[in-house]
JSON list of C-alpha atoms in Angstrom, two decimals:
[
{"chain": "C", "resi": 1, "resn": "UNK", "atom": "CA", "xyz": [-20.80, -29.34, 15.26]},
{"chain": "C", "resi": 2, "resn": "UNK", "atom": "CA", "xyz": [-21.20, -30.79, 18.58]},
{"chain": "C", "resi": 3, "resn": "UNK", "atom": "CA", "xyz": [-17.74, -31.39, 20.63]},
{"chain": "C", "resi": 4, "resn": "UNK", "atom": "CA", "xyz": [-16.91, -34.45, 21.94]},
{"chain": "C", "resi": 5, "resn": "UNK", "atom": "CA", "xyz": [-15.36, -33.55, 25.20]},
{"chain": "C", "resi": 6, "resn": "UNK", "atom": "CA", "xyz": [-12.52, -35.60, 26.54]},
{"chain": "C", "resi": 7, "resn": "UNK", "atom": "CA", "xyz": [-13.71, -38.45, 29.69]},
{"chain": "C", "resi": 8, "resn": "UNK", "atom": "CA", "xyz": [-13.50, -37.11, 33.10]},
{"chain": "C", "resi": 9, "resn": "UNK", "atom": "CA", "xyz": [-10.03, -38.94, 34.07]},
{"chain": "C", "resi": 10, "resn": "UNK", "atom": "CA", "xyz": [-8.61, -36.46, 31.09]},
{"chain": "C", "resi": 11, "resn": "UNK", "atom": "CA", "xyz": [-10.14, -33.57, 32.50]},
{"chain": "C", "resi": 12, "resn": "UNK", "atom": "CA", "xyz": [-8.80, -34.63, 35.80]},
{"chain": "C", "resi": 13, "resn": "UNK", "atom": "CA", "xyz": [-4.83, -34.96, 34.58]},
{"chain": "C", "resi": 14, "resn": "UNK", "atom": "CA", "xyz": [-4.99, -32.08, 32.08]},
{"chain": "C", "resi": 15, "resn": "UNK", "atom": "CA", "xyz": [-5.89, -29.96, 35.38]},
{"chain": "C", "resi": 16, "resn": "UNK", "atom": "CA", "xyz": [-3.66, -31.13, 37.55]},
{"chain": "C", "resi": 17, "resn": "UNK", "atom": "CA", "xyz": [-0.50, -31.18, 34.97]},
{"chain": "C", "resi": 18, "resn": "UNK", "atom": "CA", "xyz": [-2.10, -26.64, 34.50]},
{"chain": "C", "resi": 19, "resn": "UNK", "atom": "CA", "xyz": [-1.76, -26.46, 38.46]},
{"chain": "C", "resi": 20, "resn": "UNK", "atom": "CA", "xyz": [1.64, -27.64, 38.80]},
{"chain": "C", "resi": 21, "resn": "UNK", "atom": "CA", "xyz": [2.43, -25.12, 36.12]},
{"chain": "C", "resi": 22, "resn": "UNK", "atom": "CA", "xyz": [1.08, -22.46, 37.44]},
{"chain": "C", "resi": 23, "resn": "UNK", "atom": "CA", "xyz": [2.69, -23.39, 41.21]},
{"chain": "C", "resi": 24, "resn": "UNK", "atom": "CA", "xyz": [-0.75, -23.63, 42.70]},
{"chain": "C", "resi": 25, "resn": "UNK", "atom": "CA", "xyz": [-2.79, -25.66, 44.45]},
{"chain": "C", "resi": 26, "resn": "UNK", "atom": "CA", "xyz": [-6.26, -27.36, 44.67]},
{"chain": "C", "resi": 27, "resn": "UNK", "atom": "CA", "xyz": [-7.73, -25.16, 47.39]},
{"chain": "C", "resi": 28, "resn": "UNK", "atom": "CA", "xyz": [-5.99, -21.98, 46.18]},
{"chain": "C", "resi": 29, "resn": "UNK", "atom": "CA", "xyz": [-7.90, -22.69, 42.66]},
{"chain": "C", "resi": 30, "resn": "UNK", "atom": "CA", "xyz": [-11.23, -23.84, 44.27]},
{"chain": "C", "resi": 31, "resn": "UNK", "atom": "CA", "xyz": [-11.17, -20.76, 46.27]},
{"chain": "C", "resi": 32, "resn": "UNK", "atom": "CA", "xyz": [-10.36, -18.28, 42.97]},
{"chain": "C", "resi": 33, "resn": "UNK", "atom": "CA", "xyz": [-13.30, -20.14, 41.28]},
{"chain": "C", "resi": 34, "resn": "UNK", "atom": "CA", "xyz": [-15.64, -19.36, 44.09]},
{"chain": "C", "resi": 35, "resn": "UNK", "atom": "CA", "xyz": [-16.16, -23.14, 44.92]},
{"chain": "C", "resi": 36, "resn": "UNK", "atom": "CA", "xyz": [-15.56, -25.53, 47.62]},
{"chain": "C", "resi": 37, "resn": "UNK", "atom": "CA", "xyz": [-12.62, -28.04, 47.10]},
{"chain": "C", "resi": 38, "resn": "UNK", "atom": "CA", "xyz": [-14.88, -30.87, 47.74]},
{"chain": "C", "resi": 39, "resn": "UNK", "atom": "CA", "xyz": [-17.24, -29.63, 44.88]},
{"chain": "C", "resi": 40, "resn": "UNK", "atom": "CA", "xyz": [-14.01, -29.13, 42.82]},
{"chain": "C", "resi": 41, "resn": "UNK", "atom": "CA", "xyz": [-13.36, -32.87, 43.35]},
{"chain": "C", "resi": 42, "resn": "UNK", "atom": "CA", "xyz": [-16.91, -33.60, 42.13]},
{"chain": "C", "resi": 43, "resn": "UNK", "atom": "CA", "xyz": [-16.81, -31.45, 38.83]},
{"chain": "C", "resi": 44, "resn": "UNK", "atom": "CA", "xyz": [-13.49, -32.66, 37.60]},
{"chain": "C", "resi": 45, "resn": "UNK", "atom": "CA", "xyz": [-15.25, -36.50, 38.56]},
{"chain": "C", "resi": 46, "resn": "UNK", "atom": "CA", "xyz": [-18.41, -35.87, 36.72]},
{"chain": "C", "resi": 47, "resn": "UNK", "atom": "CA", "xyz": [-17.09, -33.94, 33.77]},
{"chain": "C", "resi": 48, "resn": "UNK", "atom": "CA", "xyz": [-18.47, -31.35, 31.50]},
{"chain": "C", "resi": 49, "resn": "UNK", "atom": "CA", "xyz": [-21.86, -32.32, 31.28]},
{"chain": "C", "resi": 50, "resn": "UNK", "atom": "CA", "xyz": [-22.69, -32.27, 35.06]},
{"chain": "C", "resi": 51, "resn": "UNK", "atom": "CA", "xyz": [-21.07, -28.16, 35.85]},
{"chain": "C", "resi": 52, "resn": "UNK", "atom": "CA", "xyz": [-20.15, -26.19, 32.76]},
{"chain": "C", "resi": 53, "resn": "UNK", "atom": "CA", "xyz": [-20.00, -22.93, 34.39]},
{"chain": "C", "resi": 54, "resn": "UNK", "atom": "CA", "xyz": [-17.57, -24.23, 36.83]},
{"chain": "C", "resi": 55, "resn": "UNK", "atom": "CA", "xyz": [-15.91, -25.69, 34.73]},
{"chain": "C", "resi": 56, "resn": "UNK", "atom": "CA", "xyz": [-15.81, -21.91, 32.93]},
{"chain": "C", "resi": 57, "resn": "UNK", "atom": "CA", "xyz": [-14.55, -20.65, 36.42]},
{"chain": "C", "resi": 58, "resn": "UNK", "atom": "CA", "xyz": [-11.63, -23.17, 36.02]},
{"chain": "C", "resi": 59, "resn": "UNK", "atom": "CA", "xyz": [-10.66, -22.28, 33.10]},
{"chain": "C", "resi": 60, "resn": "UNK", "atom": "CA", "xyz": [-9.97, -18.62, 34.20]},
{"chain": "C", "resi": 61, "resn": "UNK", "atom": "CA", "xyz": [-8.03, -19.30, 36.93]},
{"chain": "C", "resi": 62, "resn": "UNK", "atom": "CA", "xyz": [-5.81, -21.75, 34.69]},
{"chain": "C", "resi": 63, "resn": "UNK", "atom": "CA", "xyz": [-5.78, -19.01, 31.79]},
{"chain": "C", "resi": 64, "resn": "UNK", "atom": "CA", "xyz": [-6.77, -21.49, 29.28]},
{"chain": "C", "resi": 65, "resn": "UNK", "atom": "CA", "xyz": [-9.70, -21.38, 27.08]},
{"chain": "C", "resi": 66, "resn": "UNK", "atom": "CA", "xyz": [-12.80, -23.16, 28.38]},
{"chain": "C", "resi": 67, "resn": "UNK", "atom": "CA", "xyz": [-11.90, -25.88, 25.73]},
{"chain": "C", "resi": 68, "resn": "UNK", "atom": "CA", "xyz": [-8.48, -26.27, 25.83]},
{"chain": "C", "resi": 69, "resn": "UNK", "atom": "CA", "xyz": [-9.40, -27.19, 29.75]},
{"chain": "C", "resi": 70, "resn": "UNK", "atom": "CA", "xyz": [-12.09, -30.36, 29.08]},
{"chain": "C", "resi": 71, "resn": "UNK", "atom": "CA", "xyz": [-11.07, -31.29, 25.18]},
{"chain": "C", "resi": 72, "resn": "UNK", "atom": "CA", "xyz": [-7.25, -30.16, 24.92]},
{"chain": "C", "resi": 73, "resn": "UNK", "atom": "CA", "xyz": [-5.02, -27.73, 22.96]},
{"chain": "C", "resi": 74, "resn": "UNK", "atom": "CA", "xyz": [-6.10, -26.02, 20.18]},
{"chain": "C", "resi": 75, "resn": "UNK", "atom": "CA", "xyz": [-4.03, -27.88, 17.65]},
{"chain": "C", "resi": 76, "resn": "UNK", "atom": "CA", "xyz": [-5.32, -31.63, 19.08]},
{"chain": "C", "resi": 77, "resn": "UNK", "atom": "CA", "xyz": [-9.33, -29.85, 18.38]},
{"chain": "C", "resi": 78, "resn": "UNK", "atom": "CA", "xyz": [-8.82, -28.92, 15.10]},
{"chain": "C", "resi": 79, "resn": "UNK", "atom": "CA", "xyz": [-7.16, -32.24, 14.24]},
{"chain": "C", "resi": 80, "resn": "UNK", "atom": "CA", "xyz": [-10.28, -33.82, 15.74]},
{"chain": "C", "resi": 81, "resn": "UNK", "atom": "CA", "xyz": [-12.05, -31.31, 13.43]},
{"chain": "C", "resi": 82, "resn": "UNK", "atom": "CA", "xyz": [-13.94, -29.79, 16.22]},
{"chain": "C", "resi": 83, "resn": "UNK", "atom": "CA", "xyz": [-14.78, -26.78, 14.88]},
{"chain": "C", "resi": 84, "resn": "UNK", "atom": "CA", "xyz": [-13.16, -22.69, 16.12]},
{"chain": "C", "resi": 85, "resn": "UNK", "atom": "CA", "xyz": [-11.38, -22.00, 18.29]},
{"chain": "C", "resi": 86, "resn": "UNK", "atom": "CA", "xyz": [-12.67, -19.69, 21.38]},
{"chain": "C", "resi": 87, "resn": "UNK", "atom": "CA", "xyz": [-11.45, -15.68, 20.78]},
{"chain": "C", "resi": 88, "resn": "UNK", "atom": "CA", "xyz": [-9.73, -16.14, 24.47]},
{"chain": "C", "resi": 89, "resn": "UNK", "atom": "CA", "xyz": [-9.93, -17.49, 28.15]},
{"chain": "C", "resi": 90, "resn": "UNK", "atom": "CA", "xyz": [-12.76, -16.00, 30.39]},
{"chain": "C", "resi": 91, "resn": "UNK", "atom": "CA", "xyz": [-11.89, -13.76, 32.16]},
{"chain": "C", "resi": 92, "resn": "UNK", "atom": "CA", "xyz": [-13.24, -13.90, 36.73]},
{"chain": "C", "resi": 93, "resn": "UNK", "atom": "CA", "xyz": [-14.12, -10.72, 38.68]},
{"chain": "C", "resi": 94, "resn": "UNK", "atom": "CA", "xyz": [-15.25, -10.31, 42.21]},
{"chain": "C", "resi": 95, "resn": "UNK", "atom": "CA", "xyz": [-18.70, -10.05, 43.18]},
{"chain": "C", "resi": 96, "resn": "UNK", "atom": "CA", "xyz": [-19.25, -8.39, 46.53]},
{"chain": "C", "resi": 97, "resn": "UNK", "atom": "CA", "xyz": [-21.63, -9.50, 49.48]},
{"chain": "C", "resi": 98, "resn": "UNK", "atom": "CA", "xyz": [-24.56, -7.27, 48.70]},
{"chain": "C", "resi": 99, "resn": "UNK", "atom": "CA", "xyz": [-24.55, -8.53, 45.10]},
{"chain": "C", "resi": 100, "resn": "UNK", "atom": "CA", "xyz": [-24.11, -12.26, 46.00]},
{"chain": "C", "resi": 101, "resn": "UNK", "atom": "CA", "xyz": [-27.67, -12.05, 48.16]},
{"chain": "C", "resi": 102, "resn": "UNK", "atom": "CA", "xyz": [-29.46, -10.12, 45.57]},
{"chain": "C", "resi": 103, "resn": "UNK", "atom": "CA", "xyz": [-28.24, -12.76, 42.38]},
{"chain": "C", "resi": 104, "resn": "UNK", "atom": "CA", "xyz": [-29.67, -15.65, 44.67]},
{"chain": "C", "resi": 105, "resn": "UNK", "atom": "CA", "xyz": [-32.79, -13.88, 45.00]},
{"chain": "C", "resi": 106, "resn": "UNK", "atom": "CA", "xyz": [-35.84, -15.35, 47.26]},
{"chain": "C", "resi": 107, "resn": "UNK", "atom": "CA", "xyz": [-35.33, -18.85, 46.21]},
{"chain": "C", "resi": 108, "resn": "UNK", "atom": "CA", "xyz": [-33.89, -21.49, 43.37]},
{"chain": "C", "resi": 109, "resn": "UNK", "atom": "CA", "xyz": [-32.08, -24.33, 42.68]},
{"chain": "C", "resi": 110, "resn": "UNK", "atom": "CA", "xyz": [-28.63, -24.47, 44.38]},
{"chain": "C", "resi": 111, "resn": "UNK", "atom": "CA", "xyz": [-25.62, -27.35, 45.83]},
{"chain": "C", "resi": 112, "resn": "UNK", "atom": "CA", "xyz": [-25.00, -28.41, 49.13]},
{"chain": "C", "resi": 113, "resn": "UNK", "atom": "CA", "xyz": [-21.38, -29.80, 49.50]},
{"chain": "C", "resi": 114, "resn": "UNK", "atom": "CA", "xyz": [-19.65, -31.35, 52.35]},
{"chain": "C", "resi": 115, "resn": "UNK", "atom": "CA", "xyz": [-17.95, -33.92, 54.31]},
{"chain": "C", "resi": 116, "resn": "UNK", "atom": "CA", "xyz": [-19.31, -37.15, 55.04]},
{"chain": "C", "resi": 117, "resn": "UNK", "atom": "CA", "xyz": [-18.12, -40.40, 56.13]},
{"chain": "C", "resi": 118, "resn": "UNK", "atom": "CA", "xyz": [-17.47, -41.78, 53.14]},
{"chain": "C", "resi": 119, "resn": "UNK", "atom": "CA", "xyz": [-15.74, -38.50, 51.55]},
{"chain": "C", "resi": 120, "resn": "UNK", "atom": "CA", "xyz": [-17.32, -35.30, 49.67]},
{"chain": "C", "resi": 121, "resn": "UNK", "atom": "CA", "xyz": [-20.83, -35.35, 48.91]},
{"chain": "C", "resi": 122, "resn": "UNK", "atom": "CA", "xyz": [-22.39, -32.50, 46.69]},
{"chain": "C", "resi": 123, "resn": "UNK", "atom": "CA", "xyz": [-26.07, -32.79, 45.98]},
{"chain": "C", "resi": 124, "resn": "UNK", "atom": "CA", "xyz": [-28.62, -30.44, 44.66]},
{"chain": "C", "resi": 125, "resn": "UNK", "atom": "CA", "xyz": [-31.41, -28.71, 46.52]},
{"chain": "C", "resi": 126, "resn": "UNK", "atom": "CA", "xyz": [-34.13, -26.26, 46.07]},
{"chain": "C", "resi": 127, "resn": "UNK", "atom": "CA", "xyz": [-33.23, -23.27, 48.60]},
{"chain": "C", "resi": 128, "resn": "UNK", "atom": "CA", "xyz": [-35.09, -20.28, 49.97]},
{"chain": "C", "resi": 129, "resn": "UNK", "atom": "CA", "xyz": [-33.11, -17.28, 51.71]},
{"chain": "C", "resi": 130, "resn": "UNK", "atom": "CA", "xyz": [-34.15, -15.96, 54.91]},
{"chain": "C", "resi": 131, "resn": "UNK", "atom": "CA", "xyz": [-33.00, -13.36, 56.48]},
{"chain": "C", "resi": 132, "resn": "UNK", "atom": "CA", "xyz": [-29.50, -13.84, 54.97]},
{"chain": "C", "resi": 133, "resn": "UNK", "atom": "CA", "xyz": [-29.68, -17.77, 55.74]},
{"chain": "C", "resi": 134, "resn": "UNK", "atom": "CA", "xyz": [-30.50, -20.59, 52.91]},
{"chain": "C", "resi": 135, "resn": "UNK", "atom": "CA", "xyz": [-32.99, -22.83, 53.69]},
{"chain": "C", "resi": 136, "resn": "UNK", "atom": "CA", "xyz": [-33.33, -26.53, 52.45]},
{"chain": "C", "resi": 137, "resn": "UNK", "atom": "CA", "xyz": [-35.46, -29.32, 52.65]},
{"chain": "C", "resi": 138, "resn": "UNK", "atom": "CA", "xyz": [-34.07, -32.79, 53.66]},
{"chain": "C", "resi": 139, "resn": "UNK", "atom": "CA", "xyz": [-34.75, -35.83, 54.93]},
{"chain": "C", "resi": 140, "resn": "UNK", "atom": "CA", "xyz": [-33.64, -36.55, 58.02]},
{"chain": "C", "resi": 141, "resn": "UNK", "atom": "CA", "xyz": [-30.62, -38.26, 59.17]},
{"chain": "C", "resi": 142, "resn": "UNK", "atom": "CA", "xyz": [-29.39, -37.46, 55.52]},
{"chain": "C", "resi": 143, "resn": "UNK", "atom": "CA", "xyz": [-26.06, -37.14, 53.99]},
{"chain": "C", "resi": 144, "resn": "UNK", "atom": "CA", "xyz": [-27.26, -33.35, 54.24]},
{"chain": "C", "resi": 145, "resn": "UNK", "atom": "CA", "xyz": [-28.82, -32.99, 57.40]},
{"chain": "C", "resi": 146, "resn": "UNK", "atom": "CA", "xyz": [-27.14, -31.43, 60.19]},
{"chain": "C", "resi": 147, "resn": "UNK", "atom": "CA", "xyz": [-24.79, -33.14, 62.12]},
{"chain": "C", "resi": 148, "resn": "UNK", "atom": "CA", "xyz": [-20.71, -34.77, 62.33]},
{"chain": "C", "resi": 149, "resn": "UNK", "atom": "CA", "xyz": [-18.76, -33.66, 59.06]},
{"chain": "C", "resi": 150, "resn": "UNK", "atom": "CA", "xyz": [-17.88, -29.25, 60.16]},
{"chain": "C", "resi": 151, "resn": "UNK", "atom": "CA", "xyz": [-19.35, -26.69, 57.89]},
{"chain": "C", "resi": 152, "resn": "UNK", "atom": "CA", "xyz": [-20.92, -27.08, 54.58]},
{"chain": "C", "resi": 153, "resn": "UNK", "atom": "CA", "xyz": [-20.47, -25.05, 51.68]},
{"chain": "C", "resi": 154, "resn": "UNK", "atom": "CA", "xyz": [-23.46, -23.68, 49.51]},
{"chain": "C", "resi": 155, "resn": "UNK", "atom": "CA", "xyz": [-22.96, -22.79, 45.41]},
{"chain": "C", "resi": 156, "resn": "UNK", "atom": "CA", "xyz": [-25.00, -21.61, 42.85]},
{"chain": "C", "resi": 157, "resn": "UNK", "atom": "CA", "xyz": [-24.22, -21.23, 39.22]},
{"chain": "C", "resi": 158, "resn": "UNK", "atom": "CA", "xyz": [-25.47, -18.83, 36.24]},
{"chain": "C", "resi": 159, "resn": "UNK", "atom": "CA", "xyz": [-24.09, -19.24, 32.57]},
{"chain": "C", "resi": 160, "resn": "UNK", "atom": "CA", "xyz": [-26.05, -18.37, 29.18]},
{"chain": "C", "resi": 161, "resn": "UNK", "atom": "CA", "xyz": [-25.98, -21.11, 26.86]},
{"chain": "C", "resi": 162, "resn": "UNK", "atom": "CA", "xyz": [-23.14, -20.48, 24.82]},
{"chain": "C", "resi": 163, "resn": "UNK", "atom": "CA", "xyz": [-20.82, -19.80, 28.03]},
{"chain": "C", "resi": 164, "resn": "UNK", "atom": "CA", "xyz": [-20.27, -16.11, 27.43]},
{"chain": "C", "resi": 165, "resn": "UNK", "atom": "CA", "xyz": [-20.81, -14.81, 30.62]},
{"chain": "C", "resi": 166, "resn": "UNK", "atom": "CA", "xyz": [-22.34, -15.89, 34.39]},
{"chain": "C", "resi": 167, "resn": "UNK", "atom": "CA", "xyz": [-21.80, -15.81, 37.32]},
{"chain": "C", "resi": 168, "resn": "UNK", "atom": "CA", "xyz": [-21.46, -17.88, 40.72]},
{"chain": "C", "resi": 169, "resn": "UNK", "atom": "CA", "xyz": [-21.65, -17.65, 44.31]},
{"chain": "C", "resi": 170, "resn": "UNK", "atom": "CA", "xyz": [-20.33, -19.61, 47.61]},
{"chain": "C", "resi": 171, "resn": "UNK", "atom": "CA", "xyz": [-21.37, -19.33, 50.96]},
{"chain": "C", "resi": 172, "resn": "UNK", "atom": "CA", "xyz": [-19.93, -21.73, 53.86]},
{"chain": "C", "resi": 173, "resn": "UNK", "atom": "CA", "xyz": [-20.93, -21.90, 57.13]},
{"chain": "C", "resi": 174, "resn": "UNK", "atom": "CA", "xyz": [-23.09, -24.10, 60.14]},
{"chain": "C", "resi": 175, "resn": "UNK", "atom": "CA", "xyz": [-26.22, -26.41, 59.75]},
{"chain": "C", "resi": 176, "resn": "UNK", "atom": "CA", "xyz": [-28.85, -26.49, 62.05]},
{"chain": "C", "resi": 177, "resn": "UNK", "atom": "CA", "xyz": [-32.43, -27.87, 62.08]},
{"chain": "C", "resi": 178, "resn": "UNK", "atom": "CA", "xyz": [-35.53, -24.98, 61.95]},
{"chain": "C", "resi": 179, "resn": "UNK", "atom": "CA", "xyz": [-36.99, -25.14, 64.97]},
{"chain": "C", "resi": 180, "resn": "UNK", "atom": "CA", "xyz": [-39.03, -21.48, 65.39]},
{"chain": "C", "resi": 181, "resn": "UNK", "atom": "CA", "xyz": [-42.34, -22.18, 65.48]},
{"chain": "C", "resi": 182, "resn": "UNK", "atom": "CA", "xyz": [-43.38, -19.15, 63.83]},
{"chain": "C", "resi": 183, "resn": "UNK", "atom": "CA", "xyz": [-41.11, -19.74, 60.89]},
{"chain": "C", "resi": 184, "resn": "UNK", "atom": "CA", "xyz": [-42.17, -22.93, 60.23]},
{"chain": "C", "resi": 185, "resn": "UNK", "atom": "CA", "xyz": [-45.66, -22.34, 60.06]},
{"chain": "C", "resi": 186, "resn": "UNK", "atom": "CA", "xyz": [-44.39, -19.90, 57.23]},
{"chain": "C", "resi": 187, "resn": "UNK", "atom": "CA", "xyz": [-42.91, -22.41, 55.16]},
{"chain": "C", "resi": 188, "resn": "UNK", "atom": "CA", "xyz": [-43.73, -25.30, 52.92]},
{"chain": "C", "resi": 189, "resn": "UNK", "atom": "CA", "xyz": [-44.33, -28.08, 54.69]},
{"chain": "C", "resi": 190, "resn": "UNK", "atom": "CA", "xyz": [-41.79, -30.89, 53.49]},
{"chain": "C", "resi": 191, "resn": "UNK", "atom": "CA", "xyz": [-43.15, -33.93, 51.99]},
{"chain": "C", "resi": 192, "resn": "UNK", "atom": "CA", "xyz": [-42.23, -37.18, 54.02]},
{"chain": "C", "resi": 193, "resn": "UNK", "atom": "CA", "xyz": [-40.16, -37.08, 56.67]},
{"chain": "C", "resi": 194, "resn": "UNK", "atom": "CA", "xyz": [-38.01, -33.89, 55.67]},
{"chain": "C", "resi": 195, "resn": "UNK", "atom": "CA", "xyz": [-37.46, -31.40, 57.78]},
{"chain": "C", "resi": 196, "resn": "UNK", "atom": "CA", "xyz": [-36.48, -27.85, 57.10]},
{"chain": "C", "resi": 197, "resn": "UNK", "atom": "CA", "xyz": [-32.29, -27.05, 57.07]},
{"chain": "C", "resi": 198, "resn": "UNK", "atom": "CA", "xyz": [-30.69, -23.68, 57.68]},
{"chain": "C", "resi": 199, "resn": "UNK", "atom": "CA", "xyz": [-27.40, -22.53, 56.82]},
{"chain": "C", "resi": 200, "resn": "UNK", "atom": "CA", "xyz": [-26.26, -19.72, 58.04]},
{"chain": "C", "resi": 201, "resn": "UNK", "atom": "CA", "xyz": [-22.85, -18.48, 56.24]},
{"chain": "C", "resi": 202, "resn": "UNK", "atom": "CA", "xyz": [-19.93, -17.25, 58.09]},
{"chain": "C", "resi": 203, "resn": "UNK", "atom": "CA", "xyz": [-17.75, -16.53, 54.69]},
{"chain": "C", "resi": 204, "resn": "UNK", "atom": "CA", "xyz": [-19.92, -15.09, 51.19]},
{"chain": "C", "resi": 205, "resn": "UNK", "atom": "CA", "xyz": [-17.95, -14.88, 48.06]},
{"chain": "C", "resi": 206, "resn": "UNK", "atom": "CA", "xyz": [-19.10, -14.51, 44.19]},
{"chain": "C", "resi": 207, "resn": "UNK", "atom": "CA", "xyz": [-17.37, -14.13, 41.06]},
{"chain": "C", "resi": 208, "resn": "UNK", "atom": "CA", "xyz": [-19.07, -12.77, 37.75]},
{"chain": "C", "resi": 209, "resn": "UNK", "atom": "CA", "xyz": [-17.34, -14.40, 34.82]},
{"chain": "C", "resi": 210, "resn": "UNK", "atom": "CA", "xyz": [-17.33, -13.20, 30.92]},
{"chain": "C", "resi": 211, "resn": "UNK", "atom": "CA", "xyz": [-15.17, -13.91, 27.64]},
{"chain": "C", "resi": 212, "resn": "UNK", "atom": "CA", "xyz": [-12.44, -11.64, 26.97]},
{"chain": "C", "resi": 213, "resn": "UNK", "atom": "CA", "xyz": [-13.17, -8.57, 25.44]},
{"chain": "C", "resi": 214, "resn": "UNK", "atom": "CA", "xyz": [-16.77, -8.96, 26.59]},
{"chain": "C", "resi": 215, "resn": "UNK", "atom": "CA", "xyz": [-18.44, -6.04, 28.83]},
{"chain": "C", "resi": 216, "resn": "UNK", "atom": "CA", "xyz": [-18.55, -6.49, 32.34]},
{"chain": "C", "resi": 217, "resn": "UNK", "atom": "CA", "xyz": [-21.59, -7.78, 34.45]}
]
């Protein structure tokens, strides 16, 4: 049986009420769940279908089960006949620096998040890595191109489809446009008026993620 998760607003207040319990704060649970407090703001906005895993890395850091965090308590599930209950809360590890570049690989499907003018924006964007820097396509004078707003913060997400284990990774650092000539006769050439984005990160963190009682990954 498919669950009906609670709305967003739900999520958002059934978080915050596990935070104050817990005595901790947005950024100090953004930062356990290897994400960017803007992009925290954007998952508990969007809801369950737009993140899951992070929503899975949430749900460590809380200690609850994944759906006690976006559909409530056990008891208020199986009144809403929502089928078992999860054998326990996932449980986070650490991934280190080395393993964060090899799980992006060459290239894939990532977020940018960061600050613009009218508050967080998180959007998605095929990525390349280059000599430890991501590369992006954008258009220019975008809400991702380079520019006023500090540092942005790049994530990427892995989860099988049953939420059993994954893994994620965040990287935050500078913008700048590519300008080497040699480079960018090496790369795609954007379609439009794109223009090739580099970040390169000042701060690389991961965190591999499994059910309790699971083996390690």
């Amino acid at each position: 049986m498919t669950t009906e998760h609670a709305p967003s607003s739900a999520l958002a207040h059934r978080f915050a009420d596990r935070l104050a319990d817990l005595g901790l704060t947005e950024g100090q649970a953004a930062a356990r769940a290897g994400m960017s407090t803007a992009y925290l703001h954007r998952v508990l906005e969007l809801g369950p279908a737009f993140d899951p895993p992070a929503l899975l890395r949430l749900a460590a850091v809380l200690g609850l089960e994944y759906e006690e965090l976006v559909a409530g308590r056990p008891a208020e599930r199986a009144a809403r006949g929502e089928g078992p209950v999860p054998a326990g809360p996932p449980v986070l590890g650490e991934l280190g620096v080395a393993d964060c570049w090899r799980r992006l690989g060459a290239h894939g499907l990532g977020r940018i998040a960061r600050t613009g003018p009218d508050g967080p924006v998180v959007r998605p964007v095929g990525y390349l890595v280059h000599d430890h820097t991501v590369l992006y396509r954008t258009g220019a004078d975008g809400p991702l191109a380079p520019g006023t707003g500090g540092d942005a913060a790049f994530e990427v997400d892995r989860a099988d489809p049953d939420l059993n284990e994954g893994w994620s990774v965040l990287m935050i650092g500078p913008l700048e446009y590519v300008t080497e000539p040699a480079l960018l006769a090496e790369l795609p050439q954007p379609a439009g008026h794109g223009r090739w984005v580099r970040l390169t990160p000042t701060t690389v963190t991961g965190r591999s993620i499994r059910t309790a009682g699971g083996p390690p990954r």
